[in-house]
PDB file of C-alpha atoms in Angstrom:
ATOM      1  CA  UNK A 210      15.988   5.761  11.966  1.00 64.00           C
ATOM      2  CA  UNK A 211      16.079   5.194   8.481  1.00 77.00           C
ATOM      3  CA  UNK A 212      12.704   4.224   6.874  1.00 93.00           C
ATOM      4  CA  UNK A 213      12.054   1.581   3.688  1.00 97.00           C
ATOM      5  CA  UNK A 214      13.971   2.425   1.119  1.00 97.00           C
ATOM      6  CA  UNK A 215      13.657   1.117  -2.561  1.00 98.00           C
ATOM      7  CA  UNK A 216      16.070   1.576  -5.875  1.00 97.00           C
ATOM      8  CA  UNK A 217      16.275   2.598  -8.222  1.00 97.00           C
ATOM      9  CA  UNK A 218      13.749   4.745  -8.612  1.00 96.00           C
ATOM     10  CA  UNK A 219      12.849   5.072 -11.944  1.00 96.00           C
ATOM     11  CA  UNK A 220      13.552   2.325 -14.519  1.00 96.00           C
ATOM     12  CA  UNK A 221      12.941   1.795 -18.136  1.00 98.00           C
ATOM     13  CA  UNK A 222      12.875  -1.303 -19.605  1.00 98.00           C
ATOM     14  CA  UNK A 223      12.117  -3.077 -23.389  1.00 98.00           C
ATOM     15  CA  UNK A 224       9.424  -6.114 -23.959  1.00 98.00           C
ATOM     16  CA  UNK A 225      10.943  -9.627 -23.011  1.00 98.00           C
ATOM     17  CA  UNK A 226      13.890  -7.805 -20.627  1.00 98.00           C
ATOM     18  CA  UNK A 227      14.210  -8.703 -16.905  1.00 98.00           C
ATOM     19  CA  UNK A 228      14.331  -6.643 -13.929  1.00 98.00           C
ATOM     20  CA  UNK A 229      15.812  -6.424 -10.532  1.00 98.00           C
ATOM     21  CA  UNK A 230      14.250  -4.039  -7.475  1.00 98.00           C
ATOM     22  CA  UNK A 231      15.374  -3.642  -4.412  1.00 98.00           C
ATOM     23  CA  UNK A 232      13.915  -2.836  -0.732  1.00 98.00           C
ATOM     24  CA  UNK A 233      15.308  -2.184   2.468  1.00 98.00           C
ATOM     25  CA  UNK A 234      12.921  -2.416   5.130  1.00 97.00           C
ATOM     26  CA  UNK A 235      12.474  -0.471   7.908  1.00 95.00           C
ATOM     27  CA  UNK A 236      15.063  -0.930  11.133  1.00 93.00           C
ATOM     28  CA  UNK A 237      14.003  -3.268  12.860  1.00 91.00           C
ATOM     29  CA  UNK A 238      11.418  -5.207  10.515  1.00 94.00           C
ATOM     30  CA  UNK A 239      11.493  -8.754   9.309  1.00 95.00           C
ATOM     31  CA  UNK A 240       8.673  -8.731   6.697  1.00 96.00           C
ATOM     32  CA  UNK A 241       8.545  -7.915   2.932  1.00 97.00           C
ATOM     33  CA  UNK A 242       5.974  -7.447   0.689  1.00 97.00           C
ATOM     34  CA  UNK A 243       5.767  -6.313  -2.816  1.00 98.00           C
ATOM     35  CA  UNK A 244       3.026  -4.714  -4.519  1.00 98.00           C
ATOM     36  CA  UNK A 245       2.316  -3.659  -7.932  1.00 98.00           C
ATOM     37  CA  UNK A 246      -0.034   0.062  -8.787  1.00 97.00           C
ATOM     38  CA  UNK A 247      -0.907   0.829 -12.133  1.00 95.00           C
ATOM     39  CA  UNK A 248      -2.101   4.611 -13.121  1.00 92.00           C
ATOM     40  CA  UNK A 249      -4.835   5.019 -11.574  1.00 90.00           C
ATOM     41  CA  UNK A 250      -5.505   2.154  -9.882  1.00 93.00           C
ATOM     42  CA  UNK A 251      -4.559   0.757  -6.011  1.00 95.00           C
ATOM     43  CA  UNK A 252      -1.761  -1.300  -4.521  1.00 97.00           C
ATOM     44  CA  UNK A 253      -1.880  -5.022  -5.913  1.00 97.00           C
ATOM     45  CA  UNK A 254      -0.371  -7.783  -3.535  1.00 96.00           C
ATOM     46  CA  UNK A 255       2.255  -9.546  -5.164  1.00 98.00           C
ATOM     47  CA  UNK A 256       4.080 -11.928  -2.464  1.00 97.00           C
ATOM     48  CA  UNK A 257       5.422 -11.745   1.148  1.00 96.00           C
ATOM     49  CA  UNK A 258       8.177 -12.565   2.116  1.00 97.00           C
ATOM     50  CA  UNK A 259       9.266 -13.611   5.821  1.00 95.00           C
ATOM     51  CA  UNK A 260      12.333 -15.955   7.182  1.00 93.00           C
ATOM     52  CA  UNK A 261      13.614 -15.721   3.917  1.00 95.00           C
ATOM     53  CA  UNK A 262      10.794 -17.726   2.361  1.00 95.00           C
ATOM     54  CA  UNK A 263       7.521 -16.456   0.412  1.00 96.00           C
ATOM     55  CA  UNK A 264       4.895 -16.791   2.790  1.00 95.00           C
ATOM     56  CA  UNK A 265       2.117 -15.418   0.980  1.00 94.00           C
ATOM     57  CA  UNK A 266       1.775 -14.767  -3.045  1.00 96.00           C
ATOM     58  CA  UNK A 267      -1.265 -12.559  -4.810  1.00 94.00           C
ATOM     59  CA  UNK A 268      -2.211 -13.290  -8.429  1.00 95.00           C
ATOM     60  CA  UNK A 269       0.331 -13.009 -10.283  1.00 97.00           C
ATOM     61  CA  UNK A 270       2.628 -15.105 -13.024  1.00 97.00           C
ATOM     62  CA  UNK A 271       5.621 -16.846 -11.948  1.00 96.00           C
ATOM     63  CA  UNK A 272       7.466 -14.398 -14.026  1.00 98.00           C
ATOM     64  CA  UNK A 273       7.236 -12.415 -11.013  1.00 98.00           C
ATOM     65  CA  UNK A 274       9.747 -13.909  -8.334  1.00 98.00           C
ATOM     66  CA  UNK A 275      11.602 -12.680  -5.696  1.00 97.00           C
ATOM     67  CA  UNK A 276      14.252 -12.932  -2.213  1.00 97.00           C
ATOM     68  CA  UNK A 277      14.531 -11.799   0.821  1.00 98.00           C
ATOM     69  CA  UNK A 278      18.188 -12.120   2.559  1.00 97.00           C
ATOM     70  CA  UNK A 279      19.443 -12.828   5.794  1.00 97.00           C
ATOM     71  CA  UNK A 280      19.386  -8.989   6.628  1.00 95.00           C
ATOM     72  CA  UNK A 281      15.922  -9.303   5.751  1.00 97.00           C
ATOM     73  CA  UNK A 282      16.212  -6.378   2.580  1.00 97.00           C
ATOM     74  CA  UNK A 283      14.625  -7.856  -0.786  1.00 98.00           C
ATOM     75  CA  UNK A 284      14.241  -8.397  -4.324  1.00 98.00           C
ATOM     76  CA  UNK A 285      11.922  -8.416  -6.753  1.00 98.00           C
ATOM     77  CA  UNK A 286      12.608  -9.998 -10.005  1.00 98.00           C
ATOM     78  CA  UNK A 287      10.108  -9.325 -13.177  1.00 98.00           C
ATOM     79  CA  UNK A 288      11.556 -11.731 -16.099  1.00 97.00           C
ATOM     80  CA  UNK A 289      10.046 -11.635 -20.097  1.00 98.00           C
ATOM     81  CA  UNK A 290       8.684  -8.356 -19.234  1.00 98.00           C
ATOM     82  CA  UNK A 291       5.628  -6.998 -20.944  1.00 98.00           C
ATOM     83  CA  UNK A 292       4.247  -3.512 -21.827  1.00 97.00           C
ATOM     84  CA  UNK A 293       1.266  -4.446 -19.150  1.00 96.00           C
ATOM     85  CA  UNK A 294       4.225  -4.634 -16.162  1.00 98.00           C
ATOM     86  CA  UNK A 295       4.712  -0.692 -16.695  1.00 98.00           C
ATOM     87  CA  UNK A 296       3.772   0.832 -12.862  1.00 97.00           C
ATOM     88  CA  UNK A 297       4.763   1.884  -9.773  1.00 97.00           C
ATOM     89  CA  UNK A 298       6.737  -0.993  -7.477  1.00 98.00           C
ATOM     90  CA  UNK A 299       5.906  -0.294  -3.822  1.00 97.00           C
ATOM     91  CA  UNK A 300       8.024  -2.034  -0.752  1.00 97.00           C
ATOM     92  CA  UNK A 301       5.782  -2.267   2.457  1.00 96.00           C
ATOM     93  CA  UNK A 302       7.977  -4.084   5.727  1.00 96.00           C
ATOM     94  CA  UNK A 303       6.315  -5.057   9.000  1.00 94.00           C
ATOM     95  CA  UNK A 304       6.879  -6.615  12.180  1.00 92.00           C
ATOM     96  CA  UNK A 305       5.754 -10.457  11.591  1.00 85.00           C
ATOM     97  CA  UNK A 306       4.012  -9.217   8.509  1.00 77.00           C
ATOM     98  CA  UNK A 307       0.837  -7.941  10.509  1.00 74.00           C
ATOM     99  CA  UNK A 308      -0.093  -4.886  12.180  1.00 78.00           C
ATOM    100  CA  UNK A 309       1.538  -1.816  10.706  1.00 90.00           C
ATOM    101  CA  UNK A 310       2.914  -1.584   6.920  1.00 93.00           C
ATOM    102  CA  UNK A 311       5.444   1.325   6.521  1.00 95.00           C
ATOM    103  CA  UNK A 312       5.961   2.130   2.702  1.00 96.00           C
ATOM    104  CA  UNK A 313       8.778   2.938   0.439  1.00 96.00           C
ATOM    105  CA  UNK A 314       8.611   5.554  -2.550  1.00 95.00           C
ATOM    106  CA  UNK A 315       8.461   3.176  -4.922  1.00 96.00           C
ATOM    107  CA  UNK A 316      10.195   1.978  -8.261  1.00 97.00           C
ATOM    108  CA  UNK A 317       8.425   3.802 -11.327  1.00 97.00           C
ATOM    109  CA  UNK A 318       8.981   1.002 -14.323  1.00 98.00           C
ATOM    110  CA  UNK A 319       8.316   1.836 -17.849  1.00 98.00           C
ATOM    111  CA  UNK A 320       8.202  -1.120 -19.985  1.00 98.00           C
ATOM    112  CA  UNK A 321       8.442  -0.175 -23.985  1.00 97.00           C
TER     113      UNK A 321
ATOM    114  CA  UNK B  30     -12.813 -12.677  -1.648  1.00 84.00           C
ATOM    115  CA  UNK B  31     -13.229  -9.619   0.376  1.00 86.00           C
ATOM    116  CA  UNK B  32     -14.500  -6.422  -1.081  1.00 91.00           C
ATOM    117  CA  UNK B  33     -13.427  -3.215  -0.179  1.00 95.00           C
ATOM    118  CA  UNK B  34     -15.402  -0.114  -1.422  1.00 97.00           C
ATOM    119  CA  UNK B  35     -14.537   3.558  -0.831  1.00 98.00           C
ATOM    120  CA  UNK B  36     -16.829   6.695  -0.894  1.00 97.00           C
ATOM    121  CA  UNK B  37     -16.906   9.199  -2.217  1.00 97.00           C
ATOM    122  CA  UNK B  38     -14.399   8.608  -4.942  1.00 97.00           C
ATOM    123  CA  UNK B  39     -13.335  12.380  -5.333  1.00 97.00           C
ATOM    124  CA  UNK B  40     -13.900  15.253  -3.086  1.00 97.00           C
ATOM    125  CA  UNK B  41     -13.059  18.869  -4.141  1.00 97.00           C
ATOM    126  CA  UNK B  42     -12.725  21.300  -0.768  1.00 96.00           C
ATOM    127  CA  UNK B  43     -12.555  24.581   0.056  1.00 97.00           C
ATOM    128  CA  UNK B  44      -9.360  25.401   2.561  1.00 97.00           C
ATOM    129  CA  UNK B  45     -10.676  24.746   5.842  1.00 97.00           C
ATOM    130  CA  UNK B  46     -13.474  22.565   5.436  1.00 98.00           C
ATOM    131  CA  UNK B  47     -14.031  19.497   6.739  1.00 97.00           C
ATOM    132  CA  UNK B  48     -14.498  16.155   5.139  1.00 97.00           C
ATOM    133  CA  UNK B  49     -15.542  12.632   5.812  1.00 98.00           C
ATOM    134  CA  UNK B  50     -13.948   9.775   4.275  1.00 98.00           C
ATOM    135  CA  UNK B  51     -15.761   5.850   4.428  1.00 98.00           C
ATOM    136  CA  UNK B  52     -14.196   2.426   3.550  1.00 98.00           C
ATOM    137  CA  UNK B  53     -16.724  -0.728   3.599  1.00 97.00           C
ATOM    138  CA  UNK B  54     -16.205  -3.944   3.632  1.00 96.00           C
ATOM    139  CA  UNK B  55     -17.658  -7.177   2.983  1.00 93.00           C
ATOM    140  CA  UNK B  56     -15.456  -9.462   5.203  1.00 91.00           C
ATOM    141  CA  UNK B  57     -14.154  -9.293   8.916  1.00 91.00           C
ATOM    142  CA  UNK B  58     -11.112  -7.954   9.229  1.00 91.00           C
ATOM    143  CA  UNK B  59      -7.942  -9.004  11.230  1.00 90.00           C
ATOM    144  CA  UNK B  60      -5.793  -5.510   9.824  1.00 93.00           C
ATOM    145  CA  UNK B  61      -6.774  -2.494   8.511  1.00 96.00           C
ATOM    146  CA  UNK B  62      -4.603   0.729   7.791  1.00 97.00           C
ATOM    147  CA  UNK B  63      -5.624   4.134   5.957  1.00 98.00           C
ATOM    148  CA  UNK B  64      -3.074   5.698   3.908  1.00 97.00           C
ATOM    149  CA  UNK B  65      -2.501   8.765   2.409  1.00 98.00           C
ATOM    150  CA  UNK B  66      -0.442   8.482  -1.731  1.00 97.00           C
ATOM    151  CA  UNK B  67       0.921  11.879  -1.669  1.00 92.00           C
ATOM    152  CA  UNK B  68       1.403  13.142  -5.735  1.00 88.00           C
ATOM    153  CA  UNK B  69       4.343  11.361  -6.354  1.00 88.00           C
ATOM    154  CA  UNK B  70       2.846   8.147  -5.039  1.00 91.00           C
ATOM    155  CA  UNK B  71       4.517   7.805  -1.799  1.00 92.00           C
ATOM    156  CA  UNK B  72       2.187   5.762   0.841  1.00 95.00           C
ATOM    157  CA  UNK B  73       2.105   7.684   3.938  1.00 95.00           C
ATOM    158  CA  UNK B  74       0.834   5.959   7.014  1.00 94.00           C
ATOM    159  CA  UNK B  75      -2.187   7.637   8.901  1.00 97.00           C
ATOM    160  CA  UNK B  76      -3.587   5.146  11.025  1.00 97.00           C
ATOM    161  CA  UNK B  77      -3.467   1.207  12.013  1.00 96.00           C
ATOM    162  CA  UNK B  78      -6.831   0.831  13.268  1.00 96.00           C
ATOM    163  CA  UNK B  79      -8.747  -2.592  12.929  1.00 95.00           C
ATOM    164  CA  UNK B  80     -11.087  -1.011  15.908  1.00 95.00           C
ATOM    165  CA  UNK B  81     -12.325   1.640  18.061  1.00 97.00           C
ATOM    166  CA  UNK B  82     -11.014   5.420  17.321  1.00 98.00           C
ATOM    167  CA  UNK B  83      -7.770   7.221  17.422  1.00 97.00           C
ATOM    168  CA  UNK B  84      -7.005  10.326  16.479  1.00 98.00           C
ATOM    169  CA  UNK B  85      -3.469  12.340  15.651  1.00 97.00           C
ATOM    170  CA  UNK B  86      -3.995  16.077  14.974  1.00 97.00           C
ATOM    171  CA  UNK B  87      -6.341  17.447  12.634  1.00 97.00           C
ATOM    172  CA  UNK B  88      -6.753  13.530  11.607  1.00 98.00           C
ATOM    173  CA  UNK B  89      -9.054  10.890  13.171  1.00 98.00           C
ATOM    174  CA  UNK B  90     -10.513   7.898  11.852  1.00 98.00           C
ATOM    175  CA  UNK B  91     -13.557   5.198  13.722  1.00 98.00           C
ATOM    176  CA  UNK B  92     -13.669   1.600  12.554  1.00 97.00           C
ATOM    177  CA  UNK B  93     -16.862  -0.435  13.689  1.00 97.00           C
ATOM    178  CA  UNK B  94     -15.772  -3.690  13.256  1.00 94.00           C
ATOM    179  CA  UNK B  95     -18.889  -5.584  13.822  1.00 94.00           C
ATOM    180  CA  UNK B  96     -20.539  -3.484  11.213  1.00 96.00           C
ATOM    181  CA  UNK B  97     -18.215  -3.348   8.765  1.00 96.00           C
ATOM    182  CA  UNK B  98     -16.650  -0.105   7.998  1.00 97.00           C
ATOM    183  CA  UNK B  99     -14.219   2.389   8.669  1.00 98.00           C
ATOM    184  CA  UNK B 100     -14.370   6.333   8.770  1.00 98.00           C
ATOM    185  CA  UNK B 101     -11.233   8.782   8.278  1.00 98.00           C
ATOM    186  CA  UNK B 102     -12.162  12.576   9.185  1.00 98.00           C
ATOM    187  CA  UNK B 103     -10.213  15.146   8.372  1.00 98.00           C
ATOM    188  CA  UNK B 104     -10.661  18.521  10.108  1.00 97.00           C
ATOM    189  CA  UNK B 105      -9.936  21.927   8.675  1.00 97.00           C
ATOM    190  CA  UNK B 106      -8.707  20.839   5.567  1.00 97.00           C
ATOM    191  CA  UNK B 107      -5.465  22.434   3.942  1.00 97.00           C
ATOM    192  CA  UNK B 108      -3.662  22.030   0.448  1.00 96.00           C
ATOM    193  CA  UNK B 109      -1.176  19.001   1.277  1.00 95.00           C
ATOM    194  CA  UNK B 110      -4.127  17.087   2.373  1.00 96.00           C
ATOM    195  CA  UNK B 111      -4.585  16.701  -1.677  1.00 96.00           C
ATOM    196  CA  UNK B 112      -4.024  13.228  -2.955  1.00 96.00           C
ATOM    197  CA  UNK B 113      -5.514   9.539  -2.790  1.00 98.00           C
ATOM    198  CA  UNK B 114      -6.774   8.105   0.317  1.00 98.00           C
ATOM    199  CA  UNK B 115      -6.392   3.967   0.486  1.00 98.00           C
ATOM    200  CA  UNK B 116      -8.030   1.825   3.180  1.00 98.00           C
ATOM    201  CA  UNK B 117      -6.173  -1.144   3.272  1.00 96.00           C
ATOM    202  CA  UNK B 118      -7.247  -4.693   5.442  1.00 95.00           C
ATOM    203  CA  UNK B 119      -6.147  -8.367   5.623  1.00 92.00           C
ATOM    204  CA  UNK B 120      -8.515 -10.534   6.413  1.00 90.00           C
ATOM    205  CA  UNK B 121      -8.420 -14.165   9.080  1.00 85.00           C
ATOM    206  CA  UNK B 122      -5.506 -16.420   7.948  1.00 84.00           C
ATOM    207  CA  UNK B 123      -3.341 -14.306   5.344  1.00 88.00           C
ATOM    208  CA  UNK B 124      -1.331 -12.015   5.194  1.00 89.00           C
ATOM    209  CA  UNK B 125      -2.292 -10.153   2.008  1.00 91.00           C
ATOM    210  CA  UNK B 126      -3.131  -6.880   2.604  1.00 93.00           C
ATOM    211  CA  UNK B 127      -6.352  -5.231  -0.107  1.00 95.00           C
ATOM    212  CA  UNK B 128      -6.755  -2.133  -0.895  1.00 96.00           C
ATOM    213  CA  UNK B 129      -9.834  -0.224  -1.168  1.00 96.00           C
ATOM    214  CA  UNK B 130     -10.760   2.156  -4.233  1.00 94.00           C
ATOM    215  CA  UNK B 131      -9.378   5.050  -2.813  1.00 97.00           C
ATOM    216  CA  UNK B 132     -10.875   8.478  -2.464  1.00 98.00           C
ATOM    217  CA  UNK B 133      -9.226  11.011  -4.425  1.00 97.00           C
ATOM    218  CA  UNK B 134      -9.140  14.394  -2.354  1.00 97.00           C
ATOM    219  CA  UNK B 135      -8.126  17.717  -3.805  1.00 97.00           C
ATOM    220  CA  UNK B 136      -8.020  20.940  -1.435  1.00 97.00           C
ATOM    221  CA  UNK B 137      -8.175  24.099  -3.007  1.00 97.00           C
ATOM    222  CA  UNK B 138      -7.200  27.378  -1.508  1.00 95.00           C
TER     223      UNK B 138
END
């Protein structure tokens, strides 16, 4: 049983470029969400997504955007990226988006 | 909004030892996970537990609801038990899960 799996994993990026992640959730899941970590720091929320729509969003710019398909894996789009977007990406899918998160290992982007 | 503190905020251990780990918060809570970020940041799933106690292994965590926080014990400590420890919770009517402050553990042998 596979687990959530993310790509790439490591990604390094100039000022003003965009950038795609990816996430496949967990068999059997329906529920994406994307956080954000910088060093140091914990897991931001960014947005949920569920039935292919964004249920829930945290605090963050619309330059920060994203899909889910109907296979329920997802993206994460970061456009007119800045040196401040530089951390860890981390995938969590769920079952109806409550009780338990499972994790994926993350997409490490460096923004110079 | 909700705030979600965690104590201590590093622990050094001897091998062995024993260690308690508390997450308070300032809301009630609908979810609430504790998760272990291993050193190259993977988020490792120790416990759903928005009440009462369970325990797997040498790991076992209490959370008391109606006063607020959560405990995570961990028994006879060993070197992979290094790393950050995150509560996490979601609160009535969202789905956004918040993360605590984390505990950062180190185990030394």
């Amino acid at each position: 049983d596979a687990g959530v799996t993310q790509s790439p994993t490591h990604l390094i990026k100039t000022r003003g470029q965009q950038v795609t992640l990816r996430c496949s959730p967990k068999s059997g899941h329906d529920t994406v969400s994307w956080y954000q970590q910088a060093l140091g720091q914990g897991p931001q929320f960014i947005f949920q997504y569920y039935e292919e729509e964004e249920r829930q969003r945290g605090n963050f710019p619309d330059r920060f955007s994203g899909h889910q398909f109907p296979n329920y894996s997802s993206e994460l789009n970061v456009n007119a990226l800045l040196l401040g977007d530089s951390a860890l990406y981390l995938c969590a899918s769920s079952l109806g988006g409550i009780d338990t998160q499972y994790f994926g290992p993350g997409t490490r982007l460096t923004v110079l | 909004g909700i705030q979600v503190e965690q104590s201590p905020p590093d622990l050094i251990l001897q091998e062995g030892a024993n260690s308690t780990l508390r997450c308070n918060f300032s809301d009630s809570v609908n979810n609430l996970q504790w998760f272990h970020q291993n050193p190259w940041g993977q988020l490792i799933n120790l416990f759903y537990i928005p009440s009462g106690t369970k325990q797997n292994g040498r790991l076992s965590a209490t959370t008391v609801a109606t006063e607020r926080y959560s405990l995570l014990y961990i028994s006879s400590s060993q070197t992979t038990d290094s790393g950050v420890y995150f509560c996490a919770l979601t609160t009535s009517g969202t789905y956004k899960y918040i993360f605590g402050t984390g505990t950062r553990l180190k185990v030394l042998a």
